[in-house]
mmCIF file of C-alpha atoms in Angstrom:
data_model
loop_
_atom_site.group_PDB
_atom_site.id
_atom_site.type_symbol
_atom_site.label_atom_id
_atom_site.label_comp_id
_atom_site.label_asym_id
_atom_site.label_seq_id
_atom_site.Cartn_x
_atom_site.Cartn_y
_atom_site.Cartn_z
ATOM 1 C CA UNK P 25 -24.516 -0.541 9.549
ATOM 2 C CA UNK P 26 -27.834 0.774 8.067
ATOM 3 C CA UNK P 27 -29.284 -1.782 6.281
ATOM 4 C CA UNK P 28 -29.991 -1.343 2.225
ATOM 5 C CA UNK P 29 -33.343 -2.416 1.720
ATOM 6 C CA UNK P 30 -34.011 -5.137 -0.708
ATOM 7 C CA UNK P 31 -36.367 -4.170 -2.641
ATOM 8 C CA UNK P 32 -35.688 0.131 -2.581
ATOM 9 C CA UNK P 33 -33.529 1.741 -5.447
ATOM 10 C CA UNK P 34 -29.565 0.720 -5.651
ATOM 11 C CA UNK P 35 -27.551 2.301 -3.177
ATOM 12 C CA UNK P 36 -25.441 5.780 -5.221
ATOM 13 C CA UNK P 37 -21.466 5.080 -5.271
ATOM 14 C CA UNK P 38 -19.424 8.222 -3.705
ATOM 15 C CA UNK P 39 -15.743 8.844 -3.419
ATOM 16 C CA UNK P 40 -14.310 11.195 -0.949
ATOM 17 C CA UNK P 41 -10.820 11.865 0.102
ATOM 18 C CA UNK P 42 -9.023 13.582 2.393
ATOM 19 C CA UNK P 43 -5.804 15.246 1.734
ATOM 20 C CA UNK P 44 -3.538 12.248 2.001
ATOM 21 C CA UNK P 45 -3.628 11.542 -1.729
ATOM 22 C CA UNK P 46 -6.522 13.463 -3.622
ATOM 23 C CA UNK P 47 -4.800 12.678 -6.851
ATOM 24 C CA UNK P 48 -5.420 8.738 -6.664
ATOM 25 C CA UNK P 49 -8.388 9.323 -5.110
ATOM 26 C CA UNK P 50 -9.419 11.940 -8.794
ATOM 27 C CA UNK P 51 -7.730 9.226 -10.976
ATOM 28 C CA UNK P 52 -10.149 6.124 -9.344
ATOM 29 C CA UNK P 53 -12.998 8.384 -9.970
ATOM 30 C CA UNK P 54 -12.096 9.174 -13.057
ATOM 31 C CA UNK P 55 -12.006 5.300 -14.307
ATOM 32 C CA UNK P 56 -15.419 4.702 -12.397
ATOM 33 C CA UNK P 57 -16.500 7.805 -14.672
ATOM 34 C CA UNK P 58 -17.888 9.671 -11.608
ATOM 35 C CA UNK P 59 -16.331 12.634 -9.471
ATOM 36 C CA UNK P 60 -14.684 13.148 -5.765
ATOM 37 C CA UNK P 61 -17.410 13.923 -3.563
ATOM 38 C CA UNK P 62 -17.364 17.624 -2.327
ATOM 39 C CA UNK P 63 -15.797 17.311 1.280
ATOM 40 C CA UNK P 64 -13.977 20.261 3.708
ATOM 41 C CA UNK P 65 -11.111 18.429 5.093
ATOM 42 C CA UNK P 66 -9.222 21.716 6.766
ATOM 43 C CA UNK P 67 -7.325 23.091 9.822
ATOM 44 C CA UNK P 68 -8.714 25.130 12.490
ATOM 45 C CA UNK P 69 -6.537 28.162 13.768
ATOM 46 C CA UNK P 70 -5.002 25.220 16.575
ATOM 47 C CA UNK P 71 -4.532 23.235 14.339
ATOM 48 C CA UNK P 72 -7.428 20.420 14.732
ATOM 49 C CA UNK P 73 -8.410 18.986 11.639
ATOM 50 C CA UNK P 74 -12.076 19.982 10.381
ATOM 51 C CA UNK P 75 -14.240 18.387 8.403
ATOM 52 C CA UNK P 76 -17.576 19.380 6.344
ATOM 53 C CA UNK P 77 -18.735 16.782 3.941
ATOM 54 C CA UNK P 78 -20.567 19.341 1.727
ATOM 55 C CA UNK P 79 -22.951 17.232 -0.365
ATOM 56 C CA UNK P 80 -26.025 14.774 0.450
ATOM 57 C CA UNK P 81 -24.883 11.354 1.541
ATOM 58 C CA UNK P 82 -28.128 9.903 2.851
ATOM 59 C CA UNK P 83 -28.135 5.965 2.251
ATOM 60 C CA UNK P 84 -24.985 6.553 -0.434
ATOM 61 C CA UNK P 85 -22.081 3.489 -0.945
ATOM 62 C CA UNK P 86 -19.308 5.996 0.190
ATOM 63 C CA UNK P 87 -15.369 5.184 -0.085
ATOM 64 C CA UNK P 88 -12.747 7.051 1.400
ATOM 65 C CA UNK P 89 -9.435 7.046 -0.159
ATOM 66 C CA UNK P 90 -6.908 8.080 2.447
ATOM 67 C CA UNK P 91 -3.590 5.978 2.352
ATOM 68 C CA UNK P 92 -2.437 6.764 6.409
ATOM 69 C CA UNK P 93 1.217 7.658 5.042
ATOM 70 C CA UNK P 94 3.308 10.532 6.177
ATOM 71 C CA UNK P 95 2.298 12.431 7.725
ATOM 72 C CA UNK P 96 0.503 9.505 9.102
ATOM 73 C CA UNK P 97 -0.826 10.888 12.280
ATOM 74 C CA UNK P 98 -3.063 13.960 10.404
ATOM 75 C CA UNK P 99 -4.157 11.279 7.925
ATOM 76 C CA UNK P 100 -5.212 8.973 10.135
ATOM 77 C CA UNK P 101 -7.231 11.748 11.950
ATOM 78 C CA UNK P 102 -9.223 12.929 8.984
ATOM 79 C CA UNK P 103 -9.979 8.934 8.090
ATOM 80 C CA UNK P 104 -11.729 9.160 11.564
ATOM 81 C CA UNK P 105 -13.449 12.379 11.266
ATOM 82 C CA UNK P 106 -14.470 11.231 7.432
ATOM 83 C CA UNK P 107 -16.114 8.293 8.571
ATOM 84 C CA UNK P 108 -17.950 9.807 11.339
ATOM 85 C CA UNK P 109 -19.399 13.133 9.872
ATOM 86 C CA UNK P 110 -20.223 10.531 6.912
ATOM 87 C CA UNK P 111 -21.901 8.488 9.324
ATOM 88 C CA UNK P 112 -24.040 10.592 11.007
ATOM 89 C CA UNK P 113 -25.010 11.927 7.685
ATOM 90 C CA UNK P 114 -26.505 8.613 7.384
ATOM 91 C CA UNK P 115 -24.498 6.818 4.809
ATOM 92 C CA UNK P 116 -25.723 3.327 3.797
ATOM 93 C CA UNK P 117 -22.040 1.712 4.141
ATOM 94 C CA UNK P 118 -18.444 3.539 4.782
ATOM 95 C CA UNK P 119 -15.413 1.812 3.223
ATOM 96 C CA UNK P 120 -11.585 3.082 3.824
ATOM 97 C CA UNK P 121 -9.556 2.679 1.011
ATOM 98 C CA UNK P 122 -6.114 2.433 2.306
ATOM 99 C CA UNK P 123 -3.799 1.998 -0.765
ATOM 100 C CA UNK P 124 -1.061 1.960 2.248
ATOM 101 C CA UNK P 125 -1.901 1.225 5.615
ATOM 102 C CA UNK P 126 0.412 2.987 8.164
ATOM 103 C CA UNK P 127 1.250 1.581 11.465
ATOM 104 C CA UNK P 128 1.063 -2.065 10.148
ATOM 105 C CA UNK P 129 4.904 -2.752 10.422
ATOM 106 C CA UNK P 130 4.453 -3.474 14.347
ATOM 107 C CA UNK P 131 2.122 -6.087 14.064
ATOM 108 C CA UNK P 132 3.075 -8.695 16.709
ATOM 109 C CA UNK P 133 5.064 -7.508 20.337
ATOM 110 C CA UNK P 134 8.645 -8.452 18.890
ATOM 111 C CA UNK P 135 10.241 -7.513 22.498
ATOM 112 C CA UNK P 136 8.925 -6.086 25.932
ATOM 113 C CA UNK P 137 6.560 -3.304 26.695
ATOM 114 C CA UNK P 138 6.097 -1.943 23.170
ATOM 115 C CA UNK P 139 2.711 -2.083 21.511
ATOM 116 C CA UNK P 140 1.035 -3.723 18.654
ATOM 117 C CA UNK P 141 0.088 -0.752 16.497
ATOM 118 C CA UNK P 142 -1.345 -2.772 13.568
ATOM 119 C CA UNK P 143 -4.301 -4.094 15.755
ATOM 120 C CA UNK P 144 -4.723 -0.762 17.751
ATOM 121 C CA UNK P 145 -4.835 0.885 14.732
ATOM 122 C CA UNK P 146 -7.251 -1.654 13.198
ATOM 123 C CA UNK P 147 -9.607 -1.184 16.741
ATOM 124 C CA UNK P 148 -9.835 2.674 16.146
ATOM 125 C CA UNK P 149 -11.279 2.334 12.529
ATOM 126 C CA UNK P 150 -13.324 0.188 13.378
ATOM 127 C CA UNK P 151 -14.988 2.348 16.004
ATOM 128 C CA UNK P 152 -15.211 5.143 14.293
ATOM 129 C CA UNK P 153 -17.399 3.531 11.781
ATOM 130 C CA UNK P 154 -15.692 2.258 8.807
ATOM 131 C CA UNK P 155 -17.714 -1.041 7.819
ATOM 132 C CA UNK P 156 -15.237 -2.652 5.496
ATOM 133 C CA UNK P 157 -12.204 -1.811 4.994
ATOM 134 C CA UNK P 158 -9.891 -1.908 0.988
ATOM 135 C CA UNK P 159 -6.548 -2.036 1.818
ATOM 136 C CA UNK P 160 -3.005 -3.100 -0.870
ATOM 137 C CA UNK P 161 -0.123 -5.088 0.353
ATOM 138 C CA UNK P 162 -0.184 -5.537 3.916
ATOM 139 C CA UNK P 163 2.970 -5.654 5.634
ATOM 140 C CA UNK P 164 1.940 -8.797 7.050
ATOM 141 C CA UNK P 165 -0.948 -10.809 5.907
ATOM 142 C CA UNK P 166 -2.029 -11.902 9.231
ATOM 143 C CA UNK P 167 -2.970 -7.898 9.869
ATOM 144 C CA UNK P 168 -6.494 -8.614 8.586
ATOM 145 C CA UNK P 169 -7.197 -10.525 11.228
ATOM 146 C CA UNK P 170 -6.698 -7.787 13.527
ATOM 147 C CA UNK P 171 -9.933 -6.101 12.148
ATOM 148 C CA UNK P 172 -13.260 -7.349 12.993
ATOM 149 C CA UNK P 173 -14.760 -6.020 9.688
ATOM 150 C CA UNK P 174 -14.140 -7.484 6.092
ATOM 151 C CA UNK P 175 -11.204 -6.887 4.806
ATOM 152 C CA UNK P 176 -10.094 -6.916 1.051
ATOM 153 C CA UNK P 177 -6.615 -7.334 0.521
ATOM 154 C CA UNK P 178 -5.426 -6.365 -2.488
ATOM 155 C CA UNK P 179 -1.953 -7.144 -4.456
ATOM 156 C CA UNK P 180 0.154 -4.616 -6.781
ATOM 157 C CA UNK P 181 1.827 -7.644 -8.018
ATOM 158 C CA UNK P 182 -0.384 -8.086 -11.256
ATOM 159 C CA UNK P 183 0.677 -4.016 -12.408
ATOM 160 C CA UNK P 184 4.169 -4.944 -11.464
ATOM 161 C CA UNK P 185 4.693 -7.911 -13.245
ATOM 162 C CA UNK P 186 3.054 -6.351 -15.943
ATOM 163 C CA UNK P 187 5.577 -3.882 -15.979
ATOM 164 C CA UNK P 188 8.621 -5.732 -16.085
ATOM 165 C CA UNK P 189 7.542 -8.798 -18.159
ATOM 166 C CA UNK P 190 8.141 -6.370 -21.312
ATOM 167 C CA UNK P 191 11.366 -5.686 -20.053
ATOM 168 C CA UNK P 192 12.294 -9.435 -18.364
ATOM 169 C CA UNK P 193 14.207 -12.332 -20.455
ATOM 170 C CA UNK P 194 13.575 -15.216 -18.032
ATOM 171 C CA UNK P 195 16.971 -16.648 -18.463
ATOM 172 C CA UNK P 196 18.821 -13.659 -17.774
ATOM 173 C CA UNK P 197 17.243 -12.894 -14.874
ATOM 174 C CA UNK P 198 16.450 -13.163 -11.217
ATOM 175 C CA UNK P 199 14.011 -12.401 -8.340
ATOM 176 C CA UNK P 200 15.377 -11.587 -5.271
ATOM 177 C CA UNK P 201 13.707 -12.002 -1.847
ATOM 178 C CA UNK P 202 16.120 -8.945 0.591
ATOM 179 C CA UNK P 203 14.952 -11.054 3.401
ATOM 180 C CA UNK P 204 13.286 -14.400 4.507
ATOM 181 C CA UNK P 205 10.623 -13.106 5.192
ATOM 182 C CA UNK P 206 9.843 -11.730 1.858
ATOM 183 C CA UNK P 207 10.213 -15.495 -0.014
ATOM 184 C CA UNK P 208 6.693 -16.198 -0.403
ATOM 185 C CA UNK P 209 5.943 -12.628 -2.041
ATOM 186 C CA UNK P 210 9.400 -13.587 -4.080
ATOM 187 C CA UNK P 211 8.560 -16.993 -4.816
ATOM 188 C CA UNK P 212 5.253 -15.508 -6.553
ATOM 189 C CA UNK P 213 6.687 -12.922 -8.408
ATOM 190 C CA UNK P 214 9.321 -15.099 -10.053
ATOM 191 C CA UNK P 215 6.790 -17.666 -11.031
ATOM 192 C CA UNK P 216 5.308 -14.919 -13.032
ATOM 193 C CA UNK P 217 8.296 -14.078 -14.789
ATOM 194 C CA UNK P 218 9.103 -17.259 -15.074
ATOM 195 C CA UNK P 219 12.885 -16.622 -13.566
ATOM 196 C CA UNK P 220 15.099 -18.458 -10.596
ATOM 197 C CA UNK P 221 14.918 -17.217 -7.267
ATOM 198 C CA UNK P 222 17.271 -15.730 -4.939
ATOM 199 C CA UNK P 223 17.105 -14.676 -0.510
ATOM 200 C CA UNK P 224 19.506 -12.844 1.096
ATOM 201 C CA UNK P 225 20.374 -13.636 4.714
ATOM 202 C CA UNK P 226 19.681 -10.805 6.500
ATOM 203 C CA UNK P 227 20.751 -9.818 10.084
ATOM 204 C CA UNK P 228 18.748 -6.550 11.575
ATOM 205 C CA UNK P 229 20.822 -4.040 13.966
ATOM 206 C CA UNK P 230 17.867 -1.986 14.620
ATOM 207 C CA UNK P 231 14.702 -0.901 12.803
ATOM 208 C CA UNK P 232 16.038 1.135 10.295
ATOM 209 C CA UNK P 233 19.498 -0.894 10.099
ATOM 210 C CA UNK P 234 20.125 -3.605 8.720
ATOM 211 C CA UNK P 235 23.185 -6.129 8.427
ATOM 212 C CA UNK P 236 23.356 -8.098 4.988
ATOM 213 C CA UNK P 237 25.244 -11.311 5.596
ATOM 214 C CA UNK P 238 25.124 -13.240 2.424
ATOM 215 C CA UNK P 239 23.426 -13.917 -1.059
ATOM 216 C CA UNK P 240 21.590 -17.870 -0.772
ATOM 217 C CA UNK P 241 21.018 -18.792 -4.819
ATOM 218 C CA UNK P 242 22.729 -18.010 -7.976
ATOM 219 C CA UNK P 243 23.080 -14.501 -9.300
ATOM 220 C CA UNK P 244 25.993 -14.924 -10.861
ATOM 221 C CA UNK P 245 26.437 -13.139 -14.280
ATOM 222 C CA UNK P 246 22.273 -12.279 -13.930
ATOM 223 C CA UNK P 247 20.094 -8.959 -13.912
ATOM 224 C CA UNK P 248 18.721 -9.077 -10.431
ATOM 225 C CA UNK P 249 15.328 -7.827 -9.342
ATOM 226 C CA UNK P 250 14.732 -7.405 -5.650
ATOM 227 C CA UNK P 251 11.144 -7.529 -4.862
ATOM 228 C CA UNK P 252 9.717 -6.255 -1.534
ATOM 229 C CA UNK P 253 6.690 -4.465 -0.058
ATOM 230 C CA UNK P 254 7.764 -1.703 0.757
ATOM 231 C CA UNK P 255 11.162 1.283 0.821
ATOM 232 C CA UNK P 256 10.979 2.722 3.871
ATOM 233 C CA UNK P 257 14.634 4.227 4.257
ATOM 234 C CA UNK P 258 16.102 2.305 1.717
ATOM 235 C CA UNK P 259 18.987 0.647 3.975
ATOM 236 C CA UNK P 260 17.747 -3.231 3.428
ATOM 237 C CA UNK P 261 17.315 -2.118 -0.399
ATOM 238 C CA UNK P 262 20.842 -0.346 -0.724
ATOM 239 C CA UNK P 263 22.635 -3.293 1.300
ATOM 240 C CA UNK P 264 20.539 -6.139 -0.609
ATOM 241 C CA UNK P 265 22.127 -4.251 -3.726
ATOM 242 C CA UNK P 266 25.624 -4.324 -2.626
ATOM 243 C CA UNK P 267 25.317 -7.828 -2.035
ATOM 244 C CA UNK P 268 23.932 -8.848 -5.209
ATOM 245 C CA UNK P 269 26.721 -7.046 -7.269
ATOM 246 C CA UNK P 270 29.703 -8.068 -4.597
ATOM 247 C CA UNK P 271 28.023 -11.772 -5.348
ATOM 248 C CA UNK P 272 28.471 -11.239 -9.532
ATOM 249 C CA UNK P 273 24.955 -9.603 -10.247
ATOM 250 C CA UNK P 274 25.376 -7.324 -13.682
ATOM 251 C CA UNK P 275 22.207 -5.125 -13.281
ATOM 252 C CA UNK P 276 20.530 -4.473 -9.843
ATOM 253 C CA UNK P 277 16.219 -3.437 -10.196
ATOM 254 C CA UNK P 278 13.934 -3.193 -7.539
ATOM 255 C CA UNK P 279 10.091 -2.791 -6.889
ATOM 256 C CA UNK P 280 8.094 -2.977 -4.409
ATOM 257 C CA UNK P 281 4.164 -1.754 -3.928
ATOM 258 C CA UNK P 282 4.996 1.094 -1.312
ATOM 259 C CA UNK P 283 7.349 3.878 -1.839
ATOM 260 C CA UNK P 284 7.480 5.408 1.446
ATOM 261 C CA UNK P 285 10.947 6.669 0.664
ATOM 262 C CA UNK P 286 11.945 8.395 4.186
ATOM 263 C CA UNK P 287 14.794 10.584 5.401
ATOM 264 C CA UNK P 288 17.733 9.362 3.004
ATOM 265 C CA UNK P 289 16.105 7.356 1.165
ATOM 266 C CA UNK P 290 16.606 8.958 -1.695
ATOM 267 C CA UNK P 291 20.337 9.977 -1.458
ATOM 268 C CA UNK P 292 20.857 5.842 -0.479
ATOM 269 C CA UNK P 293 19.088 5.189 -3.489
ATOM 270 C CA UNK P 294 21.081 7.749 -5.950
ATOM 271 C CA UNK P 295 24.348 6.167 -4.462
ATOM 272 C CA UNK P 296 23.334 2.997 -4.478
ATOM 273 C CA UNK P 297 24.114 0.251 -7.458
ATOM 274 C CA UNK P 298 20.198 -0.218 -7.744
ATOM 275 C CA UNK P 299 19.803 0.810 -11.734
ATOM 276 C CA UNK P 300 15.916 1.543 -11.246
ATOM 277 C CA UNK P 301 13.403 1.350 -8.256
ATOM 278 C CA UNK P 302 9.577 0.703 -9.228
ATOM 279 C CA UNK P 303 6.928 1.245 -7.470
ATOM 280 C CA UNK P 304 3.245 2.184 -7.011
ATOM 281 C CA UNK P 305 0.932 5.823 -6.005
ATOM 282 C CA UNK P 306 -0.281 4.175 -3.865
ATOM 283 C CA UNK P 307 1.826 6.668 -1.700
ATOM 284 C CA UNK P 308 2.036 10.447 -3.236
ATOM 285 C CA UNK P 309 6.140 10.605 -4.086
ATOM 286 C CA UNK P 310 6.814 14.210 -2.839
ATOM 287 C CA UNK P 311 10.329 13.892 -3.632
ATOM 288 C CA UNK P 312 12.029 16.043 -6.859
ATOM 289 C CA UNK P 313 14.887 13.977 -7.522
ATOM 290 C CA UNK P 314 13.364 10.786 -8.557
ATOM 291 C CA UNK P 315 15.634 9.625 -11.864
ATOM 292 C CA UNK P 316 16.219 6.429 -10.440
ATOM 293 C CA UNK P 317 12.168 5.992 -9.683
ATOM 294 C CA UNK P 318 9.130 4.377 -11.887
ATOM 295 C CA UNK P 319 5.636 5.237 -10.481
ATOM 296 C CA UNK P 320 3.255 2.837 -11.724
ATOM 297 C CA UNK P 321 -0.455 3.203 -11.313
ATOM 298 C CA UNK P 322 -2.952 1.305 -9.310
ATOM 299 C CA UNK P 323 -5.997 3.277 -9.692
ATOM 300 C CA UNK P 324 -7.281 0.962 -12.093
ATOM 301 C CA UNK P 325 -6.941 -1.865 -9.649
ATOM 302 C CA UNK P 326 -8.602 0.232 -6.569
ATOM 303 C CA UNK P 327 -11.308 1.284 -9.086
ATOM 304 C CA UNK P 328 -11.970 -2.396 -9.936
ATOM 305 C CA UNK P 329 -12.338 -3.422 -6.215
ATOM 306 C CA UNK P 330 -14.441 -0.375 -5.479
ATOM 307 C CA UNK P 331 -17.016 -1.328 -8.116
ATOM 308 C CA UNK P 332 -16.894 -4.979 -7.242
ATOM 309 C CA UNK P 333 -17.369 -4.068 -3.515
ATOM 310 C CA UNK P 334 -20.059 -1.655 -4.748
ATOM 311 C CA UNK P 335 -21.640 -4.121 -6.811
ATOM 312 C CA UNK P 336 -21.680 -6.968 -4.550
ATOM 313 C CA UNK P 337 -19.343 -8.949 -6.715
ATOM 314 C CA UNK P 338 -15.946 -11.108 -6.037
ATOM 315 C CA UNK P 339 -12.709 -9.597 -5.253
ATOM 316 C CA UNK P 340 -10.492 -13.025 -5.435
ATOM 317 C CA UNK P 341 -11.766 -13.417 -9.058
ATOM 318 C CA UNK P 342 -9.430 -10.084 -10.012
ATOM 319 C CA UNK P 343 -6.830 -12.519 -9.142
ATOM 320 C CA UNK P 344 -7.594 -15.909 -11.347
#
């Protein structure tokens, strides 16, 4: 990394983005009161990406916004080719903004001969050039160790309990963790609220299948609210649902930071006894039929971290 020096002029903030999510990347801008830096991020007649960053860079505090989400492969691509025509433009510091980091779900070897994508992943950033990295709601915490760059980790938790504590009467409600895994993000959220707590025993059949076996707490005549960090096909979600109502829930919700919202997802969801499903941009929801889906905002949040970052300030004190 080039080093700023200490006593030359402040270092000029730029956000870029690719075309993973330009509209979060236009709305973080807009609360920093600046614009999207002019970039070319195109196909070429093969279909390799291309890249152009068309403005001057030179010694600039640049962030990319590019959540790796489907289709996670291209995005991925033109995060690396970002961060290395910004870098031999001679930017001061790169940071990737990754609202949602993709490939984090295999982040230890579970079984034999598969990979761990998460640290791979993390490896390839980092050699492309990216000096720190901004990143929301890791699917496991321990993936920040994988990089050997700072890492930020962010929470949607504070815009999500905002949301529902208009809408939450602690007594008649409950937090749900849909696995065990998911207690400690559970545990926090119903703190928050100030509501009881509930896990359901979960056995997986595969990675997209799950098994739910039983409902551990008291739901009983309650409004339950299943928190996780992410809908991938919605299975867990849509099974987690049929348990709470088979076990005397009145009102299923559910939230969760990532809406990846795959294949049937959305049909599972529509059929499903879940009432409403909230959850962030920090994905783009390409979908149509969304009645059952609340898209909550986190460019405010980003925007905060980018001009702490930017500013050389604390990111844990968003959090006291």
């Amino acid at each position: 990394m080039v080093k700023k020096p200490s006593d030359g002029p402040a270092a000029a903030l730029k956000i870029f983005s690719g075309n993973a999510h330009p509209a979060l990347a236009k709305e973080i801008a807009d609360v920093l009161g600046t614009a999207v830096g002019r970039a070319h991020v195109g196909r070429f007649p093969d279909g390799e990406v291309e890249v152009k960053i068309q403005e001057n860079v030179r010694g600039a505090d640049c962030f990319i916004v590019q959540p790796t989400s489907y289709p996670a492969n291209d995005n991925l691509l033109e995060l690396l080719l970002m961060v290395d025509a910004l870098r031999r433009a001679s930017a001061w510091r790169i940071t990737a903004v990754l609202p949602y980091f993709g490939y984090g779900r295999q982040d230890r070897k579970a079984e034999p001969r598969v990979p761990i994508s998460a640290k791979l992943v993390s490896n390839i950033i980092r050699a492309a050039g990216v000096d720190r990295v901004l990143t929301m709601d890791l699917h496991a915490g321990q993936i920040q160790g994988f990089f050997d760059i700072p890492v930020d980790h962010l929470y949607a938790n504070p815009v999500l309990v905002s949301y529902f504590k208009k809408k939450v009467a602690p007594e008649e409600w409950v937090v749900v963790s849909p696995d065990a895994g998911g207690v400690e993000r559970a545990r926090a959220f119903a703190k928050r609220l100030e509501t009881g707590l509930a896990i359901i025993d979960k056995r997986r059949l595969s990675p997209n299948e799950a098994a739910v076996m039983h409902v551990i707490g008291d739901v009983r005549g309650k409004k339950a609210l299943i928190i996780d960090d992410l809908v991938d096909t919605g299975g867990t979600l849509v099974k987690a649902a049929q348990a709470l109502k088979d076990a005397g829930a009145i009102h299923v919700s559910a939230a969760a930071a990532h809406g990846v919202l795959a294949g049937p997802a959305i049909d599972r969801l529509n059929a499903s006894p879940v009432e409403e499903l909230v959850i962030t941009n920090s994905i783009p929801l390409n979908h149509k039929d969304d009645r059952k889906i609340k898209v909550l905002s986190v460019a405010s949040l980003l925007a905060e971290a980018i001009q702490r970052i930017h500013s050389e300030q604390s990111i844990s004190e968003m959090f006291i």
